[in-house]
C-alpha positions as a LaTeX table, in Angstrom:
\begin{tabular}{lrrr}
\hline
Residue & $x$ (\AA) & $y$ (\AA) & $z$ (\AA) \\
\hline
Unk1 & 27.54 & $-49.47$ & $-36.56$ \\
Unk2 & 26.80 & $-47.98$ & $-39.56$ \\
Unk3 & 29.46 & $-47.51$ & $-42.36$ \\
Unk4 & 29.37 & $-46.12$ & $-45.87$ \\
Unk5 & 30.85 & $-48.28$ & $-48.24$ \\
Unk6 & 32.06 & $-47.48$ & $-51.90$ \\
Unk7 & 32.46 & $-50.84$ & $-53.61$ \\
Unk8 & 29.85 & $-53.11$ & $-54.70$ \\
Unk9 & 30.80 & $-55.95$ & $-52.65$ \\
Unk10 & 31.96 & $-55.40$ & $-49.44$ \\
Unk11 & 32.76 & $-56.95$ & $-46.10$ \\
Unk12 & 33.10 & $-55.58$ & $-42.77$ \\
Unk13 & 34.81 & $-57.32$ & $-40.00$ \\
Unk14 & 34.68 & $-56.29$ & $-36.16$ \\
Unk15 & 36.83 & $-58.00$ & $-33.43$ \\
Unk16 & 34.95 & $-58.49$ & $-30.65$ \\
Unk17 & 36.52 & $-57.90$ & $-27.40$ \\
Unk18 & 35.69 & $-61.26$ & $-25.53$ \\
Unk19 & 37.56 & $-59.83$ & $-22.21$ \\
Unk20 & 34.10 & $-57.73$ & $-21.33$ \\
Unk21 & 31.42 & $-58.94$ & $-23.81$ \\
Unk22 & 30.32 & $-61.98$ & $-25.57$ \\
Unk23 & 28.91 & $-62.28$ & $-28.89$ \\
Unk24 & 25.44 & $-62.81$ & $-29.45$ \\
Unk25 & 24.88 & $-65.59$ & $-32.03$ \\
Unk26 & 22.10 & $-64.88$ & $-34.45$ \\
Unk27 & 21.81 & $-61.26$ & $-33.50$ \\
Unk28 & 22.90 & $-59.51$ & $-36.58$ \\
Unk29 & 20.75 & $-57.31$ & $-38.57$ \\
Unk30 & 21.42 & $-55.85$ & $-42.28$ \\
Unk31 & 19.33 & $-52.36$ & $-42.99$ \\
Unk32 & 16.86 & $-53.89$ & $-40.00$ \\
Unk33 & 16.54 & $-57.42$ & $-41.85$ \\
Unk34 & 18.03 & $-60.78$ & $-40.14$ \\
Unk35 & 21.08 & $-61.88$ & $-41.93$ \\
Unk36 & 21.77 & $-65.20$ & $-42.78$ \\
Unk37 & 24.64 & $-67.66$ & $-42.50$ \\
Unk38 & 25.60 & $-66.50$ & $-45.34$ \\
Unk39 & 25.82 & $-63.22$ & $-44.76$ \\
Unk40 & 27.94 & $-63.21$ & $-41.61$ \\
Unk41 & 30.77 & $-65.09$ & $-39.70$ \\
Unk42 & 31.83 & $-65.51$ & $-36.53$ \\
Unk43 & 35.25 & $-66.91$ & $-35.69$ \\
Unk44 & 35.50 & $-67.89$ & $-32.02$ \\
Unk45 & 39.46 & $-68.57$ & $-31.90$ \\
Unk46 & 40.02 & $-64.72$ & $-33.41$ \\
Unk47 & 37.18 & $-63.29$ & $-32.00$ \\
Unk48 & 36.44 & $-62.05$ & $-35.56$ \\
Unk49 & 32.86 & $-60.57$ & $-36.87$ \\
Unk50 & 32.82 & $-60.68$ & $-40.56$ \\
Unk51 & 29.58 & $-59.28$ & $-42.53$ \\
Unk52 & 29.00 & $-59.60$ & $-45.94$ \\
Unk53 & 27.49 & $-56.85$ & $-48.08$ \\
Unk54 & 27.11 & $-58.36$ & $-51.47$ \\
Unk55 & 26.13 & $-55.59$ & $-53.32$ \\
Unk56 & 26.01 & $-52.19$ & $-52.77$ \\
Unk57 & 26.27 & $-48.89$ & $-54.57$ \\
Unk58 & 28.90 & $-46.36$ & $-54.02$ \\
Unk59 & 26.42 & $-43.64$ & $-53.18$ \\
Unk60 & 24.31 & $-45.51$ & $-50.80$ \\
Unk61 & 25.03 & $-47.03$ & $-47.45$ \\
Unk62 & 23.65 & $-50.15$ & $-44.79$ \\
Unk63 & 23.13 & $-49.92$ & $-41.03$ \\
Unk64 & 24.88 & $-52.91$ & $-39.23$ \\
Unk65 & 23.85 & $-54.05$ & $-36.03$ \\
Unk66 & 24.50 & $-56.66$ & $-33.80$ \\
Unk67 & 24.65 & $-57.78$ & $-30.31$ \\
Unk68 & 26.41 & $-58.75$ & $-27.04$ \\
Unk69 & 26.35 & $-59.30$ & $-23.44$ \\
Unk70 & 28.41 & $-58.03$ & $-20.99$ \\
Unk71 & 30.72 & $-60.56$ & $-19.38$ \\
Unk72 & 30.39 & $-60.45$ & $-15.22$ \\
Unk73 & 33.53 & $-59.16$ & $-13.49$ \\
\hline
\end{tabular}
């Protein structure tokens, strides 16, 4: 996903739809770079992605990307 964001710190959360796809631990990516713990959460009980963008300007933007696998069935 890619999302333009006008604050300087930001989050974006995703919920994950764990009925037809799992969530890929370790697979997220911030402007092509591996993000840290830090930078992301996953909550297993809500399903919930949640990145953190600690700073960014309101004119520019970072590509988010992630990953999962498609449940069988």
């Amino acid at each position: 996903r890619q999302r333009q964001m006008c604050k300087e710190t930001a989050k974006v959360t995703d919920i994950i739809d764990t009925d037809k796809v799992e969530f890929v631990k370790g697979s997220v990516t911030i402007n092509g770079v591996a993000a840290t713990e830090q930078q992301y959460n996953y909550e297993e009980a809500s399903h919930t992605l949640t990145i953190n963008l600690d700073t960014i300007t309101p004119s520019s933007s970072s590509t988010i990307t992630f990953l999962v696998t498609k449940k069988n069935g």
